[in-house]
CSV table of C-alpha atoms in Angstrom, one decimal:
chain,number,residue,atom,x,y,z
A,256,UNK,CA,-3.5,18.5,29.2
A,257,UNK,CA,-3.0,19.3,25.7
A,258,UNK,CA,-6.4,19.8,24.1
A,259,UNK,CA,-6.8,18.2,20.6
A,260,UNK,CA,-9.1,19.6,18.3
A,261,UNK,CA,-10.5,17.1,15.7
A,262,UNK,CA,-12.1,18.9,13.6
A,263,UNK,CA,-10.5,21.9,11.5
A,264,UNK,CA,-12.4,25.5,11.6
A,265,UNK,CA,-14.9,26.2,8.8
A,266,UNK,CA,-12.5,28.2,7.8
A,267,UNK,CA,-10.2,25.9,6.7
A,268,UNK,CA,-12.0,23.7,4.6
A,269,UNK,CA,-12.3,26.7,1.9
A,270,UNK,CA,-8.5,25.8,1.1
A,271,UNK,CA,-10.1,22.8,-0.8
A,272,UNK,CA,-12.9,24.5,-1.6
A,273,UNK,CA,-12.0,24.9,-5.3
A,274,UNK,CA,-10.3,21.6,-5.7
A,275,UNK,CA,-14.1,19.6,-4.1
A,276,UNK,CA,-15.9,21.7,-6.6
A,277,UNK,CA,-13.8,21.2,-9.6
A,278,UNK,CA,-13.9,17.3,-8.7
A,279,UNK,CA,-17.4,16.6,-8.4
A,280,UNK,CA,-18.2,18.8,-11.4
A,281,UNK,CA,-16.1,16.6,-13.5
A,282,UNK,CA,-16.1,13.4,-11.9
A,283,UNK,CA,-17.8,11.6,-14.9
A,284,UNK,CA,-14.3,12.6,-16.9
A,285,UNK,CA,-12.3,10.8,-15.0
A,286,UNK,CA,-14.8,7.5,-14.7
A,287,UNK,CA,-14.9,7.4,-18.9
A,288,UNK,CA,-11.2,8.6,-19.7
A,289,UNK,CA,-9.1,6.9,-16.7
A,290,UNK,CA,-7.7,10.1,-16.0
A,291,UNK,CA,-8.9,13.7,-14.1
A,292,UNK,CA,-9.7,16.7,-16.0
A,293,UNK,CA,-7.0,19.1,-16.9
A,294,UNK,CA,-9.3,21.6,-14.4
A,295,UNK,CA,-9.1,19.1,-11.7
A,296,UNK,CA,-5.4,18.4,-11.8
A,297,UNK,CA,-4.9,22.4,-12.4
A,298,UNK,CA,-6.8,22.9,-9.3
A,299,UNK,CA,-5.0,20.6,-7.3
A,300,UNK,CA,-1.6,21.8,-8.5
A,301,UNK,CA,-2.9,25.1,-7.4
A,302,UNK,CA,-4.5,23.7,-4.1
A,303,UNK,CA,-2.6,23.5,-0.6
A,304,UNK,CA,-3.1,20.0,-0.8
A,305,UNK,CA,0.7,20.0,-2.2
A,306,UNK,CA,2.3,21.4,0.6
A,307,UNK,CA,0.5,21.1,4.1
A,308,UNK,CA,2.9,18.1,4.5
A,309,UNK,CA,6.1,19.8,3.4
A,310,UNK,CA,8.4,20.8,5.9
A,311,UNK,CA,8.1,24.8,6.7
A,312,UNK,CA,12.3,25.3,5.5
A,313,UNK,CA,11.2,24.2,2.3
A,314,UNK,CA,8.0,27.2,2.3
A,315,UNK,CA,5.2,24.3,4.0
A,316,UNK,CA,2.8,24.2,5.8
A,317,UNK,CA,2.8,21.5,8.5
A,318,UNK,CA,-0.3,21.0,8.9
A,319,UNK,CA,-1.8,19.5,12.1
A,320,UNK,CA,-2.7,15.7,10.7
A,321,UNK,CA,-6.6,16.0,11.1
A,322,UNK,CA,-6.6,19.1,9.2
A,323,UNK,CA,-4.4,17.3,6.5
A,324,UNK,CA,-7.2,13.9,7.0
A,325,UNK,CA,-10.0,16.2,6.5
A,326,UNK,CA,-8.9,18.3,3.5
A,327,UNK,CA,-8.5,14.5,1.8
A,328,UNK,CA,-11.3,13.7,3.1
A,329,UNK,CA,-13.7,16.1,1.6
A,330,UNK,CA,-11.9,15.8,-1.5
A,331,UNK,CA,-12.6,12.6,-1.4
A,332,UNK,CA,-16.8,13.3,-0.7
A,333,UNK,CA,-16.9,14.7,-3.5
A,334,UNK,CA,-15.0,12.5,-6.2
A,335,UNK,CA,-13.3,9.5,-4.6
A,336,UNK,CA,-10.7,9.3,-7.3
A,337,UNK,CA,-9.6,12.9,-6.6
A,338,UNK,CA,-9.4,12.0,-2.9
A,339,UNK,CA,-7.1,8.8,-4.0
A,340,UNK,CA,-4.8,11.9,-5.8
A,341,UNK,CA,-5.2,13.9,-2.7
A,342,UNK,CA,-4.3,11.2,-0.1
A,343,UNK,CA,-1.6,10.3,-2.1
A,344,UNK,CA,0.0,13.5,-3.0
A,345,UNK,CA,-1.4,15.5,0.6
A,346,UNK,CA,1.7,13.7,2.7
A,347,UNK,CA,4.6,13.0,0.7
A,348,UNK,CA,5.4,16.4,1.3
A,349,UNK,CA,7.2,14.8,4.6
A,350,UNK,CA,9.3,12.7,2.7
A,351,UNK,CA,11.4,15.8,2.7
A,352,UNK,CA,11.9,16.4,6.0
A,353,UNK,CA,13.9,13.3,5.7
A,354,UNK,CA,16.2,14.4,3.3
A,355,UNK,CA,19.2,17.5,3.9
A,356,UNK,CA,17.7,20.5,4.3
A,357,UNK,CA,19.0,22.6,1.7
A,358,UNK,CA,18.6,19.2,-0.6
A,359,UNK,CA,14.9,19.6,0.4
A,360,UNK,CA,14.4,23.0,-0.4
A,361,UNK,CA,16.2,22.4,-4.1
A,362,UNK,CA,13.9,19.4,-4.7
A,363,UNK,CA,11.2,21.7,-3.2
A,364,UNK,CA,11.5,24.5,-6.1
A,365,UNK,CA,8.2,26.4,-5.6
A,366,UNK,CA,5.7,23.8,-4.4
A,367,UNK,CA,6.4,19.8,-5.5
A,368,UNK,CA,3.9,17.2,-6.6
A,369,UNK,CA,5.0,14.3,-5.4
A,370,UNK,CA,4.0,10.7,-6.5
A,371,UNK,CA,5.8,7.7,-5.8
A,372,UNK,CA,5.4,4.1,-5.9
A,373,UNK,CA,6.2,1.5,-3.0
A,374,UNK,CA,7.3,-1.3,-5.3
A,375,UNK,CA,10.9,-1.8,-5.2
A,376,UNK,CA,10.9,-2.3,-8.8
A,377,UNK,CA,13.7,-0.7,-9.8
A,378,UNK,CA,18.2,-1.0,-9.0
A,379,UNK,CA,20.2,1.5,-8.1
A,380,UNK,CA,23.8,1.2,-8.4
A,381,UNK,CA,26.3,3.1,-6.8
A,382,UNK,CA,28.2,5.2,-9.0
A,383,UNK,CA,30.8,7.5,-7.3
A,384,UNK,CA,28.7,9.9,-5.4
A,385,UNK,CA,25.6,9.2,-7.8
A,386,UNK,CA,22.8,6.6,-8.2
A,387,UNK,CA,22.0,4.7,-11.8
A,388,UNK,CA,18.3,4.3,-11.1
A,389,UNK,CA,17.1,1.6,-13.7
A,390,UNK,CA,13.3,0.3,-14.3
A,391,UNK,CA,9.6,-0.1,-14.5
A,392,UNK,CA,7.6,1.7,-11.1
A,393,UNK,CA,3.9,0.8,-11.6
A,394,UNK,CA,0.7,2.3,-9.3
A,395,UNK,CA,2.0,5.8,-9.6
A,396,UNK,CA,-1.0,7.7,-8.6
A,397,UNK,CA,-1.7,11.3,-9.7
A,398,UNK,CA,1.5,10.4,-12.5
A,399,UNK,CA,-0.2,13.8,-15.0
A,400,UNK,CA,0.2,16.0,-12.3
A,401,UNK,CA,3.6,15.2,-10.5
A,402,UNK,CA,7.0,17.4,-10.5
A,403,UNK,CA,8.6,14.7,-8.3
A,404,UNK,CA,8.7,10.9,-8.5
A,405,UNK,CA,9.7,8.7,-5.7
A,406,UNK,CA,10.4,5.4,-6.4
A,407,UNK,CA,11.8,2.6,-4.7
A,408,UNK,CA,14.3,0.1,-5.0
A,409,UNK,CA,16.9,-2.0,-3.2
A,410,UNK,CA,20.0,-0.2,-2.5
A,411,UNK,CA,23.4,-2.4,-1.5
A,412,UNK,CA,26.1,-1.1,1.2
A,413,UNK,CA,28.3,-2.3,3.1
A,414,UNK,CA,25.7,-3.0,6.5
A,415,UNK,CA,23.8,-4.7,4.2
A,416,UNK,CA,20.5,-4.5,1.4
A,417,UNK,CA,17.4,-2.0,2.4
A,418,UNK,CA,14.9,-0.5,0.3
A,419,UNK,CA,15.3,3.3,-0.8
A,420,UNK,CA,13.2,6.0,-2.1
A,421,UNK,CA,14.9,8.1,-4.6
A,422,UNK,CA,13.1,11.5,-5.5
A,423,UNK,CA,13.4,11.6,-9.4
A,424,UNK,CA,12.4,15.1,-11.1
A,425,UNK,CA,9.6,14.7,-13.9
A,426,UNK,CA,11.2,15.6,-16.8
A,427,UNK,CA,13.1,12.1,-16.5
A,428,UNK,CA,10.7,9.7,-16.6
A,429,UNK,CA,8.6,8.2,-18.8
A,430,UNK,CA,4.6,8.0,-17.6
A,431,UNK,CA,3.5,5.1,-19.7
A,432,UNK,CA,0.1,5.5,-19.8
A,433,UNK,CA,-1.8,2.0,-18.6
A,434,UNK,CA,-4.1,2.6,-15.4
A,435,UNK,CA,-7.8,0.8,-16.2
A,436,UNK,CA,-8.8,-0.5,-12.7
A,437,UNK,CA,-12.0,-1.5,-11.1
A,438,UNK,CA,-12.4,2.0,-9.3
A,439,UNK,CA,-10.9,4.9,-8.1
A,440,UNK,CA,-10.7,4.8,-12.3
A,441,UNK,CA,-9.7,9.0,-12.8
A,442,UNK,CA,-6.6,8.4,-10.9
A,443,UNK,CA,-5.1,7.9,-13.3
A,444,UNK,CA,-2.7,5.9,-11.1
A,445,UNK,CA,-0.1,4.8,-13.8
A,446,UNK,CA,3.1,2.9,-15.1
A,447,UNK,CA,6.6,5.0,-15.0
A,448,UNK,CA,10.0,3.9,-16.3
A,449,UNK,CA,13.1,5.7,-15.7
A,450,UNK,CA,16.8,5.3,-16.8
A,451,UNK,CA,18.8,8.0,-14.7
A,452,UNK,CA,21.6,9.3,-12.7
A,453,UNK,CA,20.6,10.4,-9.4
A,454,UNK,CA,22.6,11.8,-6.8
A,455,UNK,CA,23.3,9.5,-3.4
A,456,UNK,CA,21.8,12.1,-1.1
A,457,UNK,CA,18.4,12.5,-2.8
A,458,UNK,CA,16.8,9.4,-1.6
A,459,UNK,CA,15.5,8.1,1.7
A,460,UNK,CA,14.2,5.6,3.9
A,461,UNK,CA,10.5,5.7,5.4
A,462,UNK,CA,12.2,4.7,7.9
A,463,UNK,CA,14.5,7.6,8.6
A,464,UNK,CA,14.0,9.9,11.8
A,465,UNK,CA,12.9,13.2,10.4
A,466,UNK,CA,15.8,16.1,10.3
A,467,UNK,CA,13.1,18.7,11.8
A,468,UNK,CA,11.5,17.8,14.9
A,469,UNK,CA,8.4,19.1,14.7
A,470,UNK,CA,4.5,17.6,15.7
A,471,UNK,CA,4.0,16.5,12.3
A,472,UNK,CA,7.5,14.7,11.8
A,473,UNK,CA,7.0,12.9,15.0
A,474,UNK,CA,3.9,11.4,14.1
A,475,UNK,CA,4.1,8.1,12.3
A,476,UNK,CA,5.0,8.7,8.5
A,477,UNK,CA,3.4,5.4,7.9
A,478,UNK,CA,0.2,6.5,10.0
A,479,UNK,CA,0.0,9.7,8.4
A,480,UNK,CA,0.0,8.0,4.6
A,481,UNK,CA,-2.4,5.3,6.2
A,482,UNK,CA,-4.6,7.5,7.7
A,483,UNK,CA,-5.3,9.7,4.3
A,484,UNK,CA,-6.5,6.6,2.6
A,485,UNK,CA,-9.1,6.1,5.4
A,486,UNK,CA,-10.3,9.4,5.0
A,487,UNK,CA,-10.9,8.3,1.4
A,488,UNK,CA,-12.4,5.0,2.3
A,489,UNK,CA,-14.4,7.1,4.8
A,490,UNK,CA,-16.2,9.6,2.1
A,491,UNK,CA,-16.7,6.6,-0.3
A,492,UNK,CA,-18.5,5.4,2.6
A,493,UNK,CA,-20.3,8.2,3.3
A,494,UNK,CA,-21.1,8.5,0.3
A,495,UNK,CA,-22.5,5.1,-0.5
A,496,UNK,CA,-24.4,5.6,2.5
A,497,UNK,CA,-26.5,9.1,1.0
A,498,UNK,CA,-26.6,7.5,-2.5
A,499,UNK,CA,-28.8,4.3,-0.8
A,500,UNK,CA,-30.7,6.9,1.2
A,501,UNK,CA,-32.1,8.6,-1.4
A,502,UNK,CA,-31.7,5.3,-4.5
A,503,UNK,CA,-34.5,3.4,-1.2
A,504,UNK,CA,-36.7,6.1,-0.7
A,505,UNK,CA,-38.0,7.1,-4.4
A,506,UNK,CA,-37.8,2.8,-5.7
A,507,UNK,CA,-40.4,0.8,-5.3
A,508,UNK,CA,-40.5,-2.8,-5.4
A,509,UNK,CA,-42.4,-5.3,-8.3
A,510,UNK,CA,-43.8,-7.9,-5.6
A,511,UNK,CA,-44.2,-5.7,-1.6
A,512,UNK,CA,-45.9,-2.5,-1.5
A,513,UNK,CA,-44.3,0.9,-0.4
A,514,UNK,CA,-40.7,2.0,-1.4
A,515,UNK,CA,-37.7,0.3,-0.5
A,516,UNK,CA,-36.5,2.3,2.1
A,517,UNK,CA,-40.0,0.9,3.7
A,518,UNK,CA,-38.8,-2.9,3.1
A,519,UNK,CA,-37.6,-4.6,7.1
A,520,UNK,CA,-34.3,-6.8,5.4
A,521,UNK,CA,-33.5,-3.1,4.0
A,522,UNK,CA,-33.8,-1.5,6.5
A,523,UNK,CA,-32.0,-3.8,8.6
A,524,UNK,CA,-29.0,-3.8,6.0
A,525,UNK,CA,-28.7,0.3,5.8
A,526,UNK,CA,-28.3,-0.1,10.0
A,527,UNK,CA,-25.8,-2.4,10.2
A,528,UNK,CA,-23.3,-0.6,7.5
A,529,UNK,CA,-24.4,3.1,9.1
A,530,UNK,CA,-23.4,1.4,12.2
A,531,UNK,CA,-20.1,-0.5,10.9
A,532,UNK,CA,-19.0,2.8,9.6
A,533,UNK,CA,-19.7,5.1,12.2
A,534,UNK,CA,-18.0,2.3,14.4
A,535,UNK,CA,-15.0,2.7,12.6
A,536,UNK,CA,-15.0,6.3,12.5
A,537,UNK,CA,-15.1,7.0,15.8
A,538,UNK,CA,-11.8,4.3,16.4
A,539,UNK,CA,-10.1,6.1,13.8
A,540,UNK,CA,-11.1,9.8,15.0
A,541,UNK,CA,-9.7,8.3,18.9
A,542,UNK,CA,-6.5,6.4,17.1
A,543,UNK,CA,-5.3,9.9,15.4
A,544,UNK,CA,-6.5,12.6,18.2
A,545,UNK,CA,-4.7,9.6,20.6
A,546,UNK,CA,-1.3,9.5,18.2
A,547,UNK,CA,-1.5,13.4,17.7
A,548,UNK,CA,-1.1,14.3,21.2
A,549,UNK,CA,1.6,12.0,21.6
A,550,UNK,CA,3.6,14.1,18.7
A,551,UNK,CA,2.7,17.2,20.2
A,552,UNK,CA,4.7,16.4,23.3
A,553,UNK,CA,7.0,13.8,21.9
A,554,UNK,CA,7.4,10.2,19.9
A,555,UNK,CA,4.8,7.6,19.6
A,556,UNK,CA,4.8,5.2,21.8
A,557,UNK,CA,4.2,2.6,19.9
A,558,UNK,CA,0.9,1.6,21.6
A,559,UNK,CA,-0.6,4.4,19.6
A,560,UNK,CA,1.2,3.9,16.4
A,561,UNK,CA,-0.2,-0.1,16.6
A,562,UNK,CA,-3.8,1.8,17.5
A,563,UNK,CA,-3.6,3.9,14.9
A,564,UNK,CA,-3.1,1.7,11.7
A,565,UNK,CA,-5.4,-0.6,13.1
A,566,UNK,CA,-8.1,2.2,13.1
A,567,UNK,CA,-6.8,3.5,9.3
A,568,UNK,CA,-7.6,-0.9,8.5
A,569,UNK,CA,-10.9,-0.9,10.6
A,570,UNK,CA,-12.3,2.1,7.9
A,571,UNK,CA,-10.8,0.9,4.7
A,572,UNK,CA,-12.3,-2.9,5.9
A,573,UNK,CA,-16.0,-1.3,6.9
A,574,UNK,CA,-16.3,0.7,4.3
A,575,UNK,CA,-15.7,-2.0,1.5
A,576,UNK,CA,-18.0,-4.0,3.5
A,577,UNK,CA,-21.1,-1.2,4.2
A,578,UNK,CA,-20.7,0.0,0.1
A,579,UNK,CA,-21.4,-4.0,-0.7
A,580,UNK,CA,-24.0,-4.6,1.6
A,581,UNK,CA,-25.6,-1.9,0.0
A,582,UNK,CA,-25.1,-2.0,-3.2
A,583,UNK,CA,-26.8,-5.6,-2.3
A,584,UNK,CA,-29.6,-4.7,-0.8
A,585,UNK,CA,-30.8,-2.5,-3.1
A,586,UNK,CA,-31.3,-5.1,-5.8
A,587,UNK,CA,-31.6,-4.7,-9.0
A,588,UNK,CA,-32.3,-0.9,-8.8
A,589,UNK,CA,-28.0,-0.5,-7.7
A,590,UNK,CA,-27.0,-1.7,-11.4
A,591,UNK,CA,-27.2,1.5,-12.7
A,592,UNK,CA,-25.0,4.1,-12.9
A,593,UNK,CA,-26.7,7.5,-11.8
A,594,UNK,CA,-27.8,6.5,-8.8
A,595,UNK,CA,-24.0,6.0,-7.9
A,596,UNK,CA,-23.8,3.3,-5.4
A,597,UNK,CA,-22.1,0.8,-8.0
A,598,UNK,CA,-19.0,3.4,-8.6
A,599,UNK,CA,-18.7,3.1,-4.5
A,600,UNK,CA,-18.4,-0.6,-4.8
A,601,UNK,CA,-15.6,-0.6,-7.0
A,602,UNK,CA,-14.1,2.5,-5.3
A,603,UNK,CA,-14.4,1.1,-1.9
A,604,UNK,CA,-12.7,-2.8,-2.8
A,605,UNK,CA,-10.0,-1.5,-4.6
A,606,UNK,CA,-9.3,1.2,-2.1
A,607,UNK,CA,-9.3,-1.6,0.6
A,608,UNK,CA,-6.2,-3.6,-1.4
A,609,UNK,CA,-4.0,-0.8,-0.4
A,610,UNK,CA,-0.9,-1.8,1.2
A,611,UNK,CA,-0.6,-0.1,4.3
A,612,UNK,CA,-4.7,-1.2,5.1
A,613,UNK,CA,-5.0,-4.4,3.8
A,614,UNK,CA,-2.8,-7.4,5.2
A,615,UNK,CA,0.7,-6.2,6.0
A,616,UNK,CA,-1.1,-3.7,8.0
A,617,UNK,CA,-3.0,-5.6,9.8
A,618,UNK,CA,0.3,-8.3,10.5
A,619,UNK,CA,2.4,-5.6,11.9
A,620,UNK,CA,-0.8,-4.7,14.3
A,621,UNK,CA,-0.8,-8.1,15.5
A,622,UNK,CA,2.4,-8.4,15.8
A,623,UNK,CA,2.7,-6.1,17.9
A,624,UNK,CA,-0.4,-7.0,20.1
A,625,UNK,CA,0.8,-10.6,20.6
A,626,UNK,CA,4.3,-10.3,20.9
A,627,UNK,CA,5.2,-6.7,21.9
A,628,UNK,CA,6.9,-6.1,18.5
A,629,UNK,CA,7.2,-3.0,16.9
A,630,UNK,CA,7.9,-2.9,13.5
A,631,UNK,CA,10.2,0.0,11.8
A,632,UNK,CA,7.2,0.3,9.8
A,633,UNK,CA,4.2,0.7,12.2
């Protein structure tokens, strides 16, 4: 029997402790300026997060999945925007496991910070043993810290047209600082452009099999990325529950006696939100544990992949509903930025719009459950 450790040892939590502390201290900077504070970017680059999913032959750590998710959640508890950046950079090292190892080592350098955009917004035109890549890609989270960008573009060969992700060094990119969104404001999810020539071997399809057979890379890549998104959703919901409990305990209502915390309808709303989040967390932990146990033994079956994606979608949806319900239950007291409820609601709304935990993720799960069709990106 395989024993799965759901929570990393306390010593592991110190690995992102400095990043979490810096993110908490400078959270307001991100809210006001649309980018993390320079000290938070520096802490991210110096942390272990860019290496946790990087292949060992590239100097990576190949952490167990549960440990990666816990680290992302720890940062997101300090600041969901910083957690969102961590959720993108942390699993991206696994991209290099799908490259030729020598190419991967070259691109990795000392410690790559990989950002990217899944929208196939550019063009990739073959030119000898290289490709002319050009286009404009939106929503590249963590652009200020990246050393590599993975940019999706259609690629036509004799076998047809497929979407591949091209790994482009930062010096070949232009960043348009255009991120101005409802939530996750500090994540600096800017647009990048390029018109450059890339070696044909510097690209992957996310559905390519990894070049190395270790548990982390047998774990579904889409499930790993969705799990990191779900970890931010979980942390955001937990922040909202804590903020609401504090607010309710100290806020008196105008037309009733006692505090908000003493009102029956408020108690019911809190219990509903707390229960919804707890149920989603339990499903996420179970699905993650089962998929990881399978990866330790060999290939992860489609049923476990489907359960994992479903759990990630459920977590994002539960967080959005909980944050919204708590915001509503707090009444006019919720509108003040100081209590943190409104930012949790805004962040949760943006998190739930990510493609990995939105309609596409649910459709893949439903297709498997109804027709046993297991898509490559399940």
